[in-house]
Short mmCIF file of C-alpha atoms in Angstrom, two decimals:
data_model
loop_
_atom_site.label_atom_id
_atom_site.label_comp_id
_atom_site.label_asym_id
_atom_site.label_seq_id
_atom_site.Cartn_x
_atom_site.Cartn_y
_atom_site.Cartn_z
CA MET V 954 -7.63 -9.73 -6.10
CA ALA V 955 -8.68 -13.00 -4.28
CA SER V 956 -8.35 -15.05 -7.85
CA LYS V 957 -4.60 -13.95 -8.15
CA PHE V 958 -3.55 -16.17 -5.29
CA ASN V 959 -3.26 -19.69 -4.31
CA VAL V 960 -4.27 -20.81 -0.75
CA ARG V 961 -0.75 -22.23 0.84
CA SER V 962 -0.66 -24.50 3.38
CA ILE V 963 2.49 -23.43 5.48
CA SER V 964 2.90 -26.19 8.41
CA LEU V 965 4.71 -24.11 10.70
CA PRO V 966 6.99 -25.90 13.10
CA CYS V 967 6.02 -26.34 16.89
CA ARG V 968 2.49 -25.71 16.29
CA SER V 969 2.07 -25.42 20.13
CA HIS V 970 4.29 -22.42 20.36
CA PRO V 971 2.44 -19.32 20.97
CA SER V 972 4.76 -17.38 18.52
CA THR V 973 3.81 -19.59 15.47
CA ILE V 974 0.07 -19.92 16.08
CA ARG V 975 -0.19 -16.03 16.20
CA VAL V 976 1.41 -15.79 12.89
CA GLU V 977 -0.84 -18.42 11.26
CA GLU V 978 -3.69 -16.27 12.18
CA GLU V 979 -2.03 -13.03 11.32
CA LEU V 980 -1.59 -14.39 7.88
CA SER V 981 -5.19 -15.94 7.80
CA LYS V 982 -6.44 -12.75 8.57
CA LEU V 983 -4.43 -10.70 5.90
CA LYS V 984 -5.59 -13.37 3.21
CA THR V 985 -8.99 -12.80 4.43
CA TRP V 986 -8.41 -8.74 3.66
CA GLU V 987 -7.22 -9.06 0.66
CA GLY V 988 -9.89 -11.01 -0.85
CA THR V 989 -12.62 -8.74 0.34
CA SER V 990 -10.61 -5.20 0.01
CA ILE V 991 -11.79 -2.41 -2.12
CA SER V 992 -10.18 0.65 -3.51
CA THR V 993 -10.48 3.30 -0.26
CA SER V 994 -7.93 4.77 2.28
CA GLU V 995 -9.65 2.82 4.83
CA SER V 996 -9.49 -0.62 3.40
CA ILE V 997 -5.32 0.30 2.53
CA GLY V 998 -5.32 1.36 6.39
CA THR V 999 -6.61 -1.91 7.53
CA GLY V 1000 -4.36 -3.79 5.24
CA LEU V 1001 -1.20 -1.90 6.36
CA SER V 1002 -2.49 -2.22 10.16
CA LEU V 1003 -2.61 -6.10 9.71
CA LEU V 1004 0.48 -5.94 7.86
CA GLU V 1005 2.15 -4.40 10.88
CA ASP V 1006 0.31 -6.80 13.52
CA LEU V 1007 2.01 -9.87 11.11
CA TYR V 1008 5.70 -8.52 11.29
CA ILE V 1009 5.08 -8.06 15.21
CA CYS V 1010 4.25 -12.04 15.37
CA LEU V 1011 7.39 -12.61 13.28
CA GLU V 1012 9.50 -11.45 15.53
CA GLY V 1013 8.25 -14.20 18.01
CA LEU V 1014 9.00 -16.68 15.32
CA LEU V 1015 12.45 -14.96 14.74
CA ASN V 1016 13.66 -14.99 17.94
CA MET V 1017 13.14 -18.69 18.64
CA ALA V 1018 16.23 -20.55 19.37
CA SER V 1019 15.43 -23.21 16.76
CA THR V 1020 14.80 -20.33 14.33
CA HIS V 1021 17.97 -18.88 14.83
CA GLN V 1022 19.94 -22.34 14.65
CA VAL V 1023 18.54 -23.28 11.41
CA ILE V 1024 18.93 -19.94 9.33
CA SER V 1025 22.57 -19.46 10.63
CA HIS V 1026 23.37 -23.04 9.72
CA HIS V 1027 22.36 -22.18 5.97
CA GLN V 1028 23.62 -18.96 5.56
CA GLY V 1029 24.86 -18.89 2.26
CA GLU V 1030 22.09 -20.73 0.74
CA LYS V 1031 20.12 -19.85 -2.42
CA CYS V 1032 17.20 -19.78 -0.44
CA VAL V 1033 17.98 -17.54 2.23
CA GLU V 1034 19.93 -15.20 0.46
CA GLU V 1035 16.34 -14.78 -1.70
CA ILE V 1036 14.61 -13.90 1.76
CA LEU V 1037 17.33 -11.25 2.28
CA ASP V 1038 16.86 -9.68 -1.06
CA GLY V 1039 13.33 -9.74 -0.89
CA THR V 1040 13.31 -7.91 2.50
CA LEU V 1041 15.32 -5.16 1.09
CA ILE V 1042 13.35 -4.91 -1.93
CA ILE V 1043 10.28 -4.50 -0.16
CA LEU V 1044 12.21 -2.24 2.43
CA ASP V 1045 13.21 -0.10 -0.82
CA ILE V 1046 9.30 -0.15 -1.81
CA CYS V 1047 8.01 0.85 1.24
CA GLY V 1048 10.42 3.82 1.20
CA ILE V 1049 9.65 4.78 -2.13
CA THR V 1050 5.66 4.63 -1.62
CA ARG V 1051 6.08 6.73 1.31
CA ASP V 1052 7.84 9.42 -0.37
CA THR V 1053 5.09 9.22 -2.98
CA MET V 1054 2.26 9.54 -0.22
CA LEU V 1055 4.02 12.69 0.92
CA GLN V 1056 4.55 14.64 -2.26
CA ILE V 1057 0.76 13.78 -2.88
CA LYS V 1058 -0.01 15.42 0.44
CA GLU V 1059 2.29 18.53 -0.24
CA ASN V 1060 0.59 18.95 -3.61
CA VAL V 1061 -2.80 18.55 -2.15
CA GLN V 1062 -1.79 21.15 0.73
CA ALA V 1063 -0.36 23.35 -1.98
CA LEU V 1064 -3.56 23.30 -3.83
CA HIS V 1065 -5.93 24.03 -1.27
CA SER V 1066 -4.02 26.76 -0.19
CA ALA V 1067 -4.21 28.47 -3.37
CA LEU V 1068 -8.03 27.64 -3.81
CA ARG V 1069 -8.29 29.21 -0.46
CA ARG V 1070 -6.25 32.70 -1.43
CA ARG V 1071 -8.03 32.49 -5.18
CA LYS V 1072 -8.02 35.53 -7.11
CA GLY V 1073 -10.36 34.75 -9.90
CA ASP V 1074 -10.96 31.91 -12.31
CA SER V 1075 -7.88 32.26 -13.99
CA SER V 1076 -5.98 31.65 -10.51
CA ILE V 1077 -8.08 28.64 -9.71
CA GLU V 1078 -7.54 27.07 -13.40
CA LYS V 1079 -3.82 27.41 -13.22
CA SER V 1080 -3.79 25.63 -9.48
CA VAL V 1081 -5.52 23.01 -10.92
CA ALA V 1082 -3.52 22.54 -13.92
CA GLU V 1083 -0.41 22.49 -11.55
CA TYR V 1084 -2.33 19.85 -9.60
CA ASN V 1085 -3.24 17.93 -12.49
CA PHE V 1086 0.34 17.92 -13.79
CA PHE V 1087 1.71 16.31 -10.59
CA THR V 1088 -1.17 13.78 -10.27
CA LYS V 1089 -0.53 12.58 -14.05
CA LYS V 1090 3.10 12.10 -13.39
CA MET V 1091 2.57 10.22 -10.23
CA LYS V 1092 0.05 8.03 -11.89
CA LYS V 1093 2.41 7.26 -14.39
CA ASN V 1094 5.51 6.42 -11.86
CA ALA V 1095 2.96 4.10 -9.80
CA LYS V 1096 2.01 2.56 -12.82
CA LYS V 1097 5.48 1.35 -13.68
CA LEU V 1098 6.23 0.22 -10.27
CA ILE V 1099 3.10 -1.92 -10.19
CA THR V 1100 4.63 -3.60 -13.36
CA SER V 1101 7.62 -4.08 -11.29
CA LEU V 1102 5.96 -5.53 -8.61
CA LYS V 1103 3.72 -8.03 -10.85
CA HIS V 1104 7.13 -9.00 -12.45
CA MET V 1105 8.98 -9.70 -8.79
CA GLU V 1106 6.07 -11.41 -7.40
CA SER V 1107 6.09 -13.95 -10.28
CA LYS V 1108 9.75 -14.90 -9.93
CA PHE V 1109 9.91 -14.65 -6.18
CA GLY V 1110 10.00 -18.12 -4.18
CA VAL V 1111 10.83 -20.66 -6.92
CA SER V 1112 13.69 -22.09 -5.94
CA PRO V 1113 12.89 -25.64 -4.21
CA LEU V 1114 12.95 -26.16 -0.61
CA LEU V 1115 12.58 -30.18 -0.35
CA ASP V 1116 16.31 -30.87 0.78
CA PHE V 1117 16.06 -28.97 3.81
CA ASP V 1118 15.20 -29.52 7.40
CA HIS V 1119 11.54 -29.54 8.06
CA HIS V 1120 12.10 -26.30 10.56
CA LEU V 1121 14.03 -24.27 8.13
CA CYS V 1122 11.34 -25.21 5.29
CA ALA V 1123 8.77 -24.05 7.13
CA VAL V 1124 10.55 -20.72 8.34
CA LEU V 1125 11.26 -19.98 4.78
CA ARG V 1126 7.69 -20.69 3.87
CA VAL V 1127 6.51 -18.12 5.91
CA LEU V 1128 9.12 -15.63 5.21
CA ARG V 1129 8.20 -16.00 1.38
CA GLU V 1130 4.58 -15.90 2.28
CA VAL V 1131 5.22 -12.25 4.26
CA ILE V 1132 7.07 -11.21 1.29
CA ILE V 1133 4.42 -12.07 -1.24
CA LEU V 1134 1.75 -10.36 0.90
CA ASN V 1135 4.17 -7.02 0.74
CA LEU V 1136 4.26 -7.20 -2.68
CA SER V 1137 0.24 -7.22 -3.16
CA ILE V 1138 -0.51 -4.98 -0.37
CA PHE V 1139 1.88 -2.17 -2.31
CA GLN V 1140 0.39 -3.08 -5.58
CA PHE V 1141 -3.17 -2.57 -4.35
CA LEU V 1142 -1.99 0.87 -2.39
CA LEU V 1143 -0.35 1.90 -5.62
CA THR V 1144 -3.61 0.96 -7.92
CA PHE V 1145 -5.31 3.18 -5.30
CA LEU V 1146 -3.47 6.06 -6.44
CA THR V 1147 -3.84 5.52 -10.36
CA VAL V 1148 -7.53 5.42 -10.34
CA SER V 1149 -7.75 8.35 -13.12
CA SER V 1150 -10.22 10.59 -15.14
CA SER V 1151 -8.25 9.90 -18.29
CA LYS V 1152 -9.82 11.73 -21.33
CA SER V 1153 -11.60 8.30 -22.28
CA LYS V 1154 -13.43 8.32 -19.13
CA ALA V 1155 -14.07 12.07 -19.28
CA THR V 1156 -17.99 11.70 -19.92
CA LYS V 1157 -18.58 9.33 -16.75
CA TRP V 1158 -16.47 11.53 -14.92
CA LEU V 1159 -18.61 14.37 -15.69
CA LEU V 1160 -21.52 12.49 -14.84
CA VAL V 1161 -19.79 11.58 -11.47
CA SER V 1162 -18.92 15.07 -10.70
CA LYS V 1163 -22.77 16.32 -11.38
CA LEU V 1164 -23.99 13.29 -9.55
CA MET V 1165 -21.62 14.56 -6.58
CA HIS V 1166 -22.70 18.09 -7.03
CA LYS V 1167 -26.38 16.83 -6.57
CA GLY V 1168 -25.78 14.80 -3.56
CA VAL V 1169 -26.68 11.51 -5.62
CA ILE V 1170 -23.35 10.42 -4.86
CA SER V 1171 -21.50 11.03 -1.45
CA CYS V 1172 -17.82 10.97 -0.65
CA GLU V 1173 -18.42 10.63 3.22
CA HIS V 1174 -19.44 6.92 2.13
CA ASP V 1175 -17.04 5.31 0.59
CA SER V 1176 -17.95 2.79 -2.44
CA GLU V 1177 -16.18 0.40 -4.48
CA ASN V 1178 -15.75 2.53 -7.44
CA VAL V 1179 -15.01 6.05 -5.58
CA ASN V 1180 -12.26 6.85 -3.55
CA GLU V 1181 -10.89 9.94 -1.91
CA LEU V 1182 -8.54 10.82 -5.20
CA GLN V 1183 -11.36 10.34 -7.31
CA CYS V 1184 -13.79 12.34 -4.86
CA VAL V 1185 -11.32 15.19 -5.58
CA GLU V 1186 -10.79 14.54 -9.32
CA ALA V 1187 -14.66 14.96 -9.62
CA ALA V 1188 -15.06 18.11 -7.61
CA LEU V 1189 -12.20 19.96 -9.33
CA SER V 1190 -13.86 18.78 -12.83
CA THR V 1191 -16.85 20.73 -11.48
CA LEU V 1192 -15.44 23.34 -10.41
CA LEU V 1193 -13.63 24.14 -13.71
CA ASN V 1194 -16.76 23.17 -16.03
CA GLU V 1195 -19.39 24.65 -13.96
CA GLY V 1196 -17.99 27.56 -12.49
CA SER V 1197 -16.34 28.53 -8.67
CA ASN V 1198 -19.52 29.57 -7.04
CA GLY V 1199 -19.65 29.59 -3.21
CA GLU V 1200 -21.20 25.77 -2.94
CA ARG V 1201 -19.08 24.23 -5.24
CA MET V 1202 -15.86 25.79 -3.69
CA GLN V 1203 -17.06 24.40 -0.29
CA THR V 1204 -17.31 21.01 -1.60
CA THR V 1205 -13.83 21.04 -3.11
CA HIS V 1206 -12.51 22.38 0.06
CA GLU V 1207 -14.40 19.41 1.84
CA ARG V 1208 -12.92 16.87 -0.47
CA LEU V 1209 -9.45 18.22 -0.38
CA GLU V 1210 -9.62 17.95 3.28
CA ALA V 1211 -10.88 14.33 3.06
CA LEU V 1212 -8.09 13.62 0.67
CA GLU V 1213 -4.97 14.94 3.06
CA ASN V 1214 -6.72 13.01 6.01
CA ALA V 1215 -6.95 9.94 3.92
CA ILE V 1216 -3.45 10.60 2.73
CA GLU V 1217 -1.91 11.27 6.23
CA ASN V 1218 -3.52 8.07 7.82
CA VAL V 1219 -2.27 5.72 4.96
CA GLU V 1220 1.08 7.78 5.58
CA ASN V 1221 1.09 6.76 9.17
CA GLY V 1222 0.57 3.14 8.65
CA LEU V 1223 3.34 3.04 6.10
CA GLU V 1224 5.69 4.71 8.31
CA ARG V 1225 4.94 2.09 11.14
CA VAL V 1226 5.37 -0.88 8.43
CA PHE V 1227 8.84 0.56 7.56
CA ARG V 1228 9.95 0.65 11.11
CA ARG V 1229 8.95 -2.98 11.27
CA LEU V 1230 10.72 -4.06 8.04
CA ILE V 1231 13.56 -2.46 9.20
CA LYS V 1232 13.61 -4.44 12.64
CA THR V 1233 12.81 -7.57 10.85
CA ARG V 1234 15.63 -7.22 8.28
CA ALA V 1235 18.07 -6.60 11.20
CA SER V 1236 16.83 -9.67 13.18
CA LEU V 1237 17.83 -11.86 9.99
CA LEU V 1238 21.17 -10.12 9.32
CA ASN V 1239 21.95 -10.76 13.17
CA ILE V 1240 20.98 -14.51 12.85
CA ILE V 1241 23.13 -14.81 9.90
CA SER V 1242 26.23 -13.13 11.35
CA GLN V 1243 26.19 -15.08 14.29
#
């Protein structure tokens, strides 16, 4: 992901002010994460936590009297309206992503419950088929949203800021950076969800599931190529292809429990970010209404 982004110099105003220093530090941490993150729930949780910290620091910058003055003085300007539109977009995206995580959790729990009450191989096949139908639809929607986010990212923040006050330019650049980082993080999260064992990869995934069954690949130790969703897909593939004996069923239960925990952790991170997004947008609207 690091190759996608250029390093931008923000040049915040009043660098000695603690709020501006903290914003710079949090932006730097997120960019470092962005360049080293891998497709696991743990990595996504770290990114969401860093994003929450960034918004906490951003509140300090927005509460500065000088920030209030320059933004309220330029309300109605295209660049200010662009920021307001951007905060609304990422708020909507965060809400959609939260809903998606909730749907995944509910379907995983339904599958897990059905496997506990299993009444033969046909019952297992039906439950797995229903889960696979949901994940296929979910991944299709996630891919569409990723495409939309990439388009937004390419179009956002292109209006020039050269004719404005230095403080206003610096604040707007920070807010643009925050919004772009949001778009990047949500793309990454959605990409985590779209990992798929498609028919074209059936041979690969049969091998993965067999290796997992033999203990060669451990889903307790996340790797760049295996996340919790992949572990469940591989376990279900093994269950259907090799039969549902006690050991395979136990492995499937463990994978489902791990996925439930992973989804819940991401869901909690999204909830915290969502609340911060609401607060930041409210702060901006309050400044403009003054």
